[in-house]
């Protein structure tokens, strides 16, 4: 369990990578978090988290094609790996298990 | 397209791991472009900078280091371990190497500090960019050097200041600065002679010397004020507040002054030096100075308004020159002894920024940069570093046999040439860095001597540490690389197949070490010969017969100022000490030796002549033991003697007189009369230093024209000098009451003329000592290895019947040859250095003979033999059974 532990921010970033698919790179993730969660995050924080996730094997990265806009720099595109997906899934399940134990929540939601 | 500022991304590039850099750079650029559209350039830049900075976090930066460590860390650790083991295994060689390198590095550090200090001169004044020194440049109508028809000087007319302040709209403040005066300073019962500097009130507005006490706004509103530096304040007032106290200062006139303030003493790197400041108006003969436009006696500084330009200043200055000096300059042009070429300016003024004064060598000033020091120190540092590096190289090469196996194994395991190169370079750099630490210690040890030698005041606390350490590290790394690169190349070039097969002999064919040893020895030999030659010259200077007696003579200033009182003081002191058996004679003179001189120029039959003049009394010639060759000494009872002169032989030669006693010297250019009758001729003696020859000179008793007897020469009996001085002091108290008793010894005054050469000799001697020591240590190490290499050979030779002395000669022969060759190279080089640099300063030289070189060579050889003998003897004494038993 300890090995598979993910911090809150790590989890958020990992989910965003999953959502963005082939467009998951630093800036896009920052934008996505802002749009969907309304949180302002530092680009550097996202980068650091991505590298950490990569070290743990939940995402992998490759350099995409160059575009005109970024001064000709290529994007580092991140993709979620199978173990990343599996981890997300297990987190979700364990949480659902826990949520079920909260009576108030249980009463009025059709959560899953 | 809006590009983000390049430098911000450069910062990122610097700390960001390369594999991540491109994507991050891209992300940041993209963000910047978006921000730029939304917020504009300024905000976007700010945000970018924030973003770049925020990337400087462990998650990014450490990725970098970790990445590098993955490749290198383990090897570096191994290099370090091997290097340390090597150091431990061969302590002696490490010591030899580190010792030499650390001395070399210490010298380099001193030069670094010296250059830094030179560059820091006068840089702390907040108005430094507005302050200029006024300089005059005039056509030299007097004994000029044809190559330099113009004379440049920072001494201008005293009247110029007021003219500039009223006529030049560019000038905000101005001050004169005369630092050459001495006066008697009195407070209550304390009275001493002090150095006094005369300035104007502008001084306090222009320069940034901190006022410690008193109100600088009001300084010098009256002329009866004096400003002290803390040391002087403490000397007279102790801990009490000096401001508001009345003191008396006697500088050509005894008057009361009010202490108006205390000002910070100038630091050692200040071009302006002072102890006591007084208003210019109190300067002796100030009233006549400010009236004379022909008297260049007063350094002057101006501060311009910030908007003023130098062009308009120069233009206005030209007008000013014409206004005040026009007629005079025309007159000078007409009367010049040398025809003034058409278009040549008789006089113009120039302005030198305060910051550049120290480096401007061509205009003389109290303290001017002397690059000679840096050249000489640099040369010494390079020589010592060369010697030390050669030690390292030759020791590393001769012991390389021990490292062969290591190289072989490393190569078989997969090390590449470059890696081994790096390893060995690493070792030498490490040694150099260790030496640096030692070197900094040595530097701290040398620093006080260095300060006295160069006249600087460098302190540890004044050194900016980070750049200093960086510079030292830089020097060490360069030295380490230079020393290490050749051995590293040789060592890493071994072929593993050859080395590991074990067929190679353990002896190294170190062909290249021989030229290195020769080079090293040449460097030492140059220093040895140079210092022997310098020593000989200084010995010659100090023992040469000067033509007068300089021993047991005290030089005592009369302290009365430039007036007839001085003469009376000499008389009073003479009659007071008349009956004292310890006082042989008391003579009066205008100037003692090495305390300035006066020289008169005059025209005789249209020819420009000049002669030195000393005002004396009849006791002068006997007191100094000067020989009268023709005529007689002055006589007090012959009234006409006060008009007569006694000339030296050089003057007789200069005038081409055949019968000097019937001649007259018309040095005052009398239009009526013949001038002063010559009553005697004295043998030439060295009234100037031996740097120059004996020039025409005469003695006179004509006080009105040559000056009063402001100095007494007192000859005392050669026993109990300190008691005699006490007696003289008591006598002085009787006749001079409250005047301070200052004295020097004539022989010391004379020796002081050669102080700078003395110092050069000392530093060369020191460098020679170090150089010889380091190269001998190197030889010692080398001979040790040599002996070990040949143990078996020696064993066999002994078995075959070789005698001890034969083996001794066998082992030492090559070193003797090497040092002989070195001396052959060194002789012409050192002779050139001494002849072209040191000796040119002296008119009187000790001729350089071959015996000097022979002596230097002999002693050098002796020391070298001493260094190599230890190992040679040990090897020769070894029982062959010990060395050969394994065969």
XYZ file of N, CA, C and O in Angstrom, chain A residues 25-27 31 42-45 47-48 51-52 55 69-71 73-74 76, chain B residues 3 19-20 22-27 30-31 33-34 51 54-55 57 60 63:
152
model
N 0.421 18.012 -21.624
C 1.757 18.545 -21.343
C 1.601 19.659 -20.321
O 0.485 20.078 -19.988
N 2.706 20.132 -19.798
C 2.714 21.047 -18.656
C 1.646 22.116 -18.672
O 0.754 22.157 -17.818
N 1.687 22.980 -19.695
C 0.760 24.098 -19.743
C -0.701 23.652 -19.806
O -1.551 24.222 -19.143
N -3.846 24.630 -17.373
C -5.105 25.191 -17.857
C -6.303 24.333 -17.440
O -7.314 24.820 -16.967
N 1.139 26.386 -9.941
C 2.384 26.795 -10.602
C 2.757 25.749 -11.641
O 2.649 24.545 -11.404
N 3.249 26.244 -12.759
C 3.713 25.354 -13.817
C 4.828 24.446 -13.289
O 4.854 23.244 -13.568
N 5.691 25.040 -12.477
C 6.818 24.240 -12.005
C 6.347 23.102 -11.117
O 6.897 21.999 -11.177
N 5.303 23.374 -10.332
C 4.788 22.324 -9.453
C 4.268 21.158 -10.286
O 4.509 19.985 -9.978
N 5.199 20.365 -13.311
C 6.328 19.655 -13.918
C 6.962 18.699 -12.941
O 7.198 17.527 -13.244
N 7.242 19.208 -11.760
C 7.914 18.371 -10.773
C 7.076 17.126 -10.478
O 7.587 16.004 -10.410
N 7.271 14.593 -13.259
C 8.513 13.802 -13.263
C 8.488 12.765 -12.162
O 8.988 11.649 -12.331
N 7.903 13.167 -11.036
C 7.848 12.201 -9.934
C 6.963 11.021 -10.324
O 7.286 9.869 -10.070
N 8.841 8.807 -12.511
C 9.775 7.966 -11.756
C 9.046 6.755 -11.184
O 9.581 5.652 -11.128
N 4.335 28.184 -32.238
C 4.035 29.065 -31.114
C 5.042 29.015 -29.990
O 5.281 30.002 -29.337
N 5.645 27.916 -29.692
C 6.449 27.813 -28.476
C 7.915 28.129 -28.723
O 8.787 27.582 -28.062
N 8.168 28.999 -29.648
C 9.566 29.280 -29.951
C 10.237 28.072 -30.562
O 11.430 27.890 -30.458
N 9.998 25.077 -29.625
C 10.325 24.011 -28.664
C 9.267 22.906 -28.743
O 8.075 23.183 -28.882
N 9.742 21.685 -28.584
C 8.779 20.574 -28.589
C 8.101 20.448 -27.233
O 8.633 20.897 -26.227
N 6.684 18.149 -24.144
C 6.827 16.817 -23.543
C 5.419 16.333 -23.207
O 4.762 16.854 -22.308
N 9.193 37.294 -28.422
C 10.085 36.323 -27.781
C 10.272 36.710 -26.317
O 10.409 37.891 -25.997
N 17.960 17.184 -20.265
C 16.924 16.344 -20.879
C 15.528 16.922 -20.652
O 14.596 16.616 -21.380
N 15.397 17.750 -19.639
C 14.088 18.340 -19.359
C 13.946 19.733 -19.944
O 12.854 20.262 -20.076
N 14.191 21.390 -22.789
C 13.467 21.839 -23.979
C 11.981 21.985 -23.694
O 11.373 23.018 -24.011
N 11.401 20.976 -23.051
C 9.961 21.015 -22.820
C 9.586 22.130 -21.859
O 8.590 22.827 -22.061
N 10.399 22.329 -20.834
C 10.086 23.384 -19.865
C 10.189 24.740 -20.529
O 9.307 25.596 -20.393
N 11.270 24.915 -21.285
C 11.454 26.155 -22.020
C 10.232 26.425 -22.892
O 9.663 27.522 -22.890
N 9.800 25.377 -23.597
C 8.638 25.521 -24.465
C 7.398 25.926 -23.689
O 6.695 26.862 -24.061
N 7.160 25.247 -22.587
C 5.991 25.557 -21.762
C 6.033 26.998 -21.292
O 5.037 27.711 -21.313
N 5.394 29.395 -24.139
C 3.977 29.391 -24.478
C 3.201 30.238 -23.472
O 2.379 31.084 -23.842
N 3.518 30.036 -22.212
C 2.856 30.788 -21.164
C 3.116 32.284 -21.321
O 2.221 33.106 -21.187
N 3.819 33.878 -24.045
C 3.083 34.431 -25.184
C 1.632 34.707 -24.810
O 1.059 35.727 -25.164
N 1.071 33.784 -24.052
C -0.318 33.963 -23.643
C -0.446 35.170 -22.699
O -1.302 36.027 -22.871
N 8.084 32.459 -12.738
C 8.001 31.049 -13.128
C 9.378 30.404 -13.186
O 9.566 29.293 -12.698
N 10.590 29.837 -9.820
C 9.886 28.761 -9.129
C 10.360 27.383 -9.592
O 10.185 26.393 -8.909
N 10.987 27.350 -10.773
C 11.521 26.057 -11.215
C 12.790 25.671 -10.474
O 13.240 24.538 -10.530
N 13.842 24.429 -7.833
C 13.409 23.678 -6.658
C 14.048 22.297 -6.715
O 14.480 21.841 -7.772
N 13.607 19.733 -9.468
C 14.227 19.950 -10.774
C 15.750 19.926 -10.662
O 16.437 19.177 -11.359
N 17.468 16.650 -9.805
C 17.382 15.712 -10.913
C 18.642 15.828 -11.758
O 19.191 14.871 -12.268
